[in-house]
JSON list of C-alpha atoms in Angstrom, two decimals:
[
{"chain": "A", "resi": 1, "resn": "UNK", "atom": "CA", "xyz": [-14.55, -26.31, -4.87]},
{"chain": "A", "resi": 2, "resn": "UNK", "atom": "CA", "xyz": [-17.01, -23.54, -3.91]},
{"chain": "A", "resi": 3, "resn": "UNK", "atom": "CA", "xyz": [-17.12, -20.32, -4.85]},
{"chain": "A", "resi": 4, "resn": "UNK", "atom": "CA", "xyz": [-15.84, -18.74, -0.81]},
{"chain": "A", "resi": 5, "resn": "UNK", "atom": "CA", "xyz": [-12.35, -17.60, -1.06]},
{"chain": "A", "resi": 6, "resn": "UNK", "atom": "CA", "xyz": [-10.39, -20.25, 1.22]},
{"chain": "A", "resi": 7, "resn": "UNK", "atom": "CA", "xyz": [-9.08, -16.86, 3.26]},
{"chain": "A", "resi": 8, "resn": "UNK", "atom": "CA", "xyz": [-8.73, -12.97, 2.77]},
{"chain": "A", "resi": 9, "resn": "UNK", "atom": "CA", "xyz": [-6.56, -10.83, 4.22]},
{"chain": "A", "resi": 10, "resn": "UNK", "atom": "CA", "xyz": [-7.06, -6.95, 4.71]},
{"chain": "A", "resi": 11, "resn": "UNK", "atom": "CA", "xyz": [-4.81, -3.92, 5.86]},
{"chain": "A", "resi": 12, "resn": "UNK", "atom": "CA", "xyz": [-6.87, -1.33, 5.37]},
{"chain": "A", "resi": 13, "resn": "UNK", "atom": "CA", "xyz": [-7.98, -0.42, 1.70]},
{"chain": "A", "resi": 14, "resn": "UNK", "atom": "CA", "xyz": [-6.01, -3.19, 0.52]},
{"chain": "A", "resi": 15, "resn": "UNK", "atom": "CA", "xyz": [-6.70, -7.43, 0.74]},
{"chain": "A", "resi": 16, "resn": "UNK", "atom": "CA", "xyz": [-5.70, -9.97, -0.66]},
{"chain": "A", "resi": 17, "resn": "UNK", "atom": "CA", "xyz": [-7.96, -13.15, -1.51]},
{"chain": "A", "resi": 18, "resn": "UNK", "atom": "CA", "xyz": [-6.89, -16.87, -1.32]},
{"chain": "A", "resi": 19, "resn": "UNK", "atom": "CA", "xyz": [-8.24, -19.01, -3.44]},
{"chain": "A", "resi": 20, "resn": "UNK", "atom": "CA", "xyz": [-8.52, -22.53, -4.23]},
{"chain": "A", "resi": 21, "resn": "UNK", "atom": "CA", "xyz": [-8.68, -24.03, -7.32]},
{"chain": "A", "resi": 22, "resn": "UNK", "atom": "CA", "xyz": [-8.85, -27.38, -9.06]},
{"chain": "A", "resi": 23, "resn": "UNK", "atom": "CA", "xyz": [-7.00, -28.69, -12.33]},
{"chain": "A", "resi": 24, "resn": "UNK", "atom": "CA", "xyz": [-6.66, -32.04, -13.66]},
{"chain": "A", "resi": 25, "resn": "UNK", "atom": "CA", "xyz": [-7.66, -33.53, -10.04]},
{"chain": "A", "resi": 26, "resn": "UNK", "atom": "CA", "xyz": [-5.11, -31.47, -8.31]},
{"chain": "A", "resi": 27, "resn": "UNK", "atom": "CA", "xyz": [-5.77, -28.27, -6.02]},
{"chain": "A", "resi": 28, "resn": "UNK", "atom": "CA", "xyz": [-3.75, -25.30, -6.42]},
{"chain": "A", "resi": 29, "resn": "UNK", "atom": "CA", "xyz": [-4.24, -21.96, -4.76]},
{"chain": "A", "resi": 30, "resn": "UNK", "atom": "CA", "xyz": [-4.03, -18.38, -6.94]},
{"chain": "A", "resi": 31, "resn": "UNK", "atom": "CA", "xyz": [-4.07, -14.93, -5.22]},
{"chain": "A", "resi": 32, "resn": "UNK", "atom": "CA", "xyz": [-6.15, -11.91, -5.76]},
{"chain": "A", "resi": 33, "resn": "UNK", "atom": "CA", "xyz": [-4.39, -8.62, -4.59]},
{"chain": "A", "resi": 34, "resn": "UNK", "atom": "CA", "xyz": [-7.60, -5.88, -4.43]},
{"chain": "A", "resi": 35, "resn": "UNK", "atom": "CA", "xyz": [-7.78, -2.18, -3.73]},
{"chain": "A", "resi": 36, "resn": "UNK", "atom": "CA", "xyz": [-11.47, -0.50, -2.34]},
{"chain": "A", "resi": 37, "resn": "UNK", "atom": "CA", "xyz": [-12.22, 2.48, -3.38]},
{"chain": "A", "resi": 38, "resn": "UNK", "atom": "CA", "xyz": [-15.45, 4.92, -3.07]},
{"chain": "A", "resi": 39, "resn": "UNK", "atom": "CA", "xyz": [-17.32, 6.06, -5.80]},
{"chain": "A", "resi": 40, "resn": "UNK", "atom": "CA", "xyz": [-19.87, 8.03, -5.41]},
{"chain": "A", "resi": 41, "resn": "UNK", "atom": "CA", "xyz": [-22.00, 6.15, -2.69]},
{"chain": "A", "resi": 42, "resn": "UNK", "atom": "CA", "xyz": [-20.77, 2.58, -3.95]},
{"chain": "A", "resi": 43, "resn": "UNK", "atom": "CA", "xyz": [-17.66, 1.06, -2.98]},
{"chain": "A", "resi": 44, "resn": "UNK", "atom": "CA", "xyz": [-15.77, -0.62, -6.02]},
{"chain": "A", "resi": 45, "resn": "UNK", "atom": "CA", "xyz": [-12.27, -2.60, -6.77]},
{"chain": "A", "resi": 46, "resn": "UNK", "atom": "CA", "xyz": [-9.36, -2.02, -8.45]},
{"chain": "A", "resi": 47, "resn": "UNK", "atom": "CA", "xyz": [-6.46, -4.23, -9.58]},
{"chain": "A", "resi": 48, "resn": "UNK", "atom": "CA", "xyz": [-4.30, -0.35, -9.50]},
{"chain": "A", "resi": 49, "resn": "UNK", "atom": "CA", "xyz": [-1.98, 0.43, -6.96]},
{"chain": "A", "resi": 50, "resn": "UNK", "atom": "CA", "xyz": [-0.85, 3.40, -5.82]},
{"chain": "A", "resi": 51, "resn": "UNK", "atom": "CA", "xyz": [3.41, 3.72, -4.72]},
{"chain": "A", "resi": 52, "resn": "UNK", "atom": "CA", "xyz": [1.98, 4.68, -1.12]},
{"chain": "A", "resi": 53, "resn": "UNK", "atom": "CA", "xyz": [0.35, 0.94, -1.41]},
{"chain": "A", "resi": 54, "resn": "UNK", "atom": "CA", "xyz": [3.27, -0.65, -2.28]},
{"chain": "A", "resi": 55, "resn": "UNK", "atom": "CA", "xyz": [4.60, -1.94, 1.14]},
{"chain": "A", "resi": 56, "resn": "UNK", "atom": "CA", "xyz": [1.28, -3.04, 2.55]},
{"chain": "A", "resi": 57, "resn": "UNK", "atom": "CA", "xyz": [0.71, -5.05, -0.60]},
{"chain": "A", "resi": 58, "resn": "UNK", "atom": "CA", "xyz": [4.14, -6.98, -0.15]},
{"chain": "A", "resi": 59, "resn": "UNK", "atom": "CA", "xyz": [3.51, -7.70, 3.16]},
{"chain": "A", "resi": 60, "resn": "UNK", "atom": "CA", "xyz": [-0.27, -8.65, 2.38]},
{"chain": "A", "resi": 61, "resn": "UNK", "atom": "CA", "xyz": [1.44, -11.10, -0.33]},
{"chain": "A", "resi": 62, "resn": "UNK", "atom": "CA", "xyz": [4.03, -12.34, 2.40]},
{"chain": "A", "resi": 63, "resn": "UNK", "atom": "CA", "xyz": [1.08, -13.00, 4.21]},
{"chain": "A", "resi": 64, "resn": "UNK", "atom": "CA", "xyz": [-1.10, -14.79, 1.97]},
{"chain": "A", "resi": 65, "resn": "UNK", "atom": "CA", "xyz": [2.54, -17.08, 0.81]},
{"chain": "A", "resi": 66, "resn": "UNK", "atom": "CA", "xyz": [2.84, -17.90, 4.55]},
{"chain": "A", "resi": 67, "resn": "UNK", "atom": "CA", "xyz": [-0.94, -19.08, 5.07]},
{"chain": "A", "resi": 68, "resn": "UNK", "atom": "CA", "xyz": [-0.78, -21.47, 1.73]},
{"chain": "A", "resi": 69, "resn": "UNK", "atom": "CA", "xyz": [2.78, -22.84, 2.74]},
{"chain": "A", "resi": 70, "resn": "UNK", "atom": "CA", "xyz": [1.52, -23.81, 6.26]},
{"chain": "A", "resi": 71, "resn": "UNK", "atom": "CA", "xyz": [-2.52, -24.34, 5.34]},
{"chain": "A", "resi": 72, "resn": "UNK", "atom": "CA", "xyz": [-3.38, -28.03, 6.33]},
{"chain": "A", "resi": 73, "resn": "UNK", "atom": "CA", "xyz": [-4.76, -28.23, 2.69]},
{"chain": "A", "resi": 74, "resn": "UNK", "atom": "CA", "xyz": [-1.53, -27.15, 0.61]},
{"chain": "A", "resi": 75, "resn": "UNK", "atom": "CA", "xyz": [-0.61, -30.23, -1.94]},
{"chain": "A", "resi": 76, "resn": "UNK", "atom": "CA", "xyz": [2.95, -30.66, -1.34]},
{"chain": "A", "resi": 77, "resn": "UNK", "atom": "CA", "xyz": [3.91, -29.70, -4.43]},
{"chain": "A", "resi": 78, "resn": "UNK", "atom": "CA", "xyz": [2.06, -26.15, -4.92]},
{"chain": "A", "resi": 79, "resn": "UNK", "atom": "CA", "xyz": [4.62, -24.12, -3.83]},
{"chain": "A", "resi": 80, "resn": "UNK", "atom": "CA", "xyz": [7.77, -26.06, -5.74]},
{"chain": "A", "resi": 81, "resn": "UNK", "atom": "CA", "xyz": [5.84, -25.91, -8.53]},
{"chain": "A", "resi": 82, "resn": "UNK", "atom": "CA", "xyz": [6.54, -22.06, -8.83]},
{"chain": "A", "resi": 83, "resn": "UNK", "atom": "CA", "xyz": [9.78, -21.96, -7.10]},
{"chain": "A", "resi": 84, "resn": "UNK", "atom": "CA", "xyz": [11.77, -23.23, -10.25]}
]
């Protein structure tokens, strides 16, 4: 595994990173949903949403559940796992 997200996704402020991950020989993929922000002359992140961010971050986390469930590289059973 590197240390590259396996894909990111932006709408605007907002993204959400893919990543993949190992465990006991098995991938997996876990999700970071990220907010920029300016500070000053730096740009930072933030886990915090605001409600007007709500909507894009669904759909950036529809998003990011559609790439892993048709990425070439999903284990079959990454997605079932969470389901139940």
């Amino acid at each position: 595994m590197s240390n590259k997200p396996a894909h990111k996704i932006r709408d605007g402020l907002l993204a959400v990173t893919i990543w993949e991950n190992e465990h006991d020989g098995k991938s997996y993929y876990s999700v970071d949903l990220t907010r920029s922000y300016k500070d000053g002359d730096d740009w930072k992140e933030s886990k915090s949403l605001s409600a007007r961010d709500l909507l894009k971050a669904a759909n950036l986390i529809n998003q990011a559940y559609n790439w892993i469930l048709h990425s070439n590289n999903t284990p079959s059973d990454d997605i079932d796992q969470y389901a139940e």
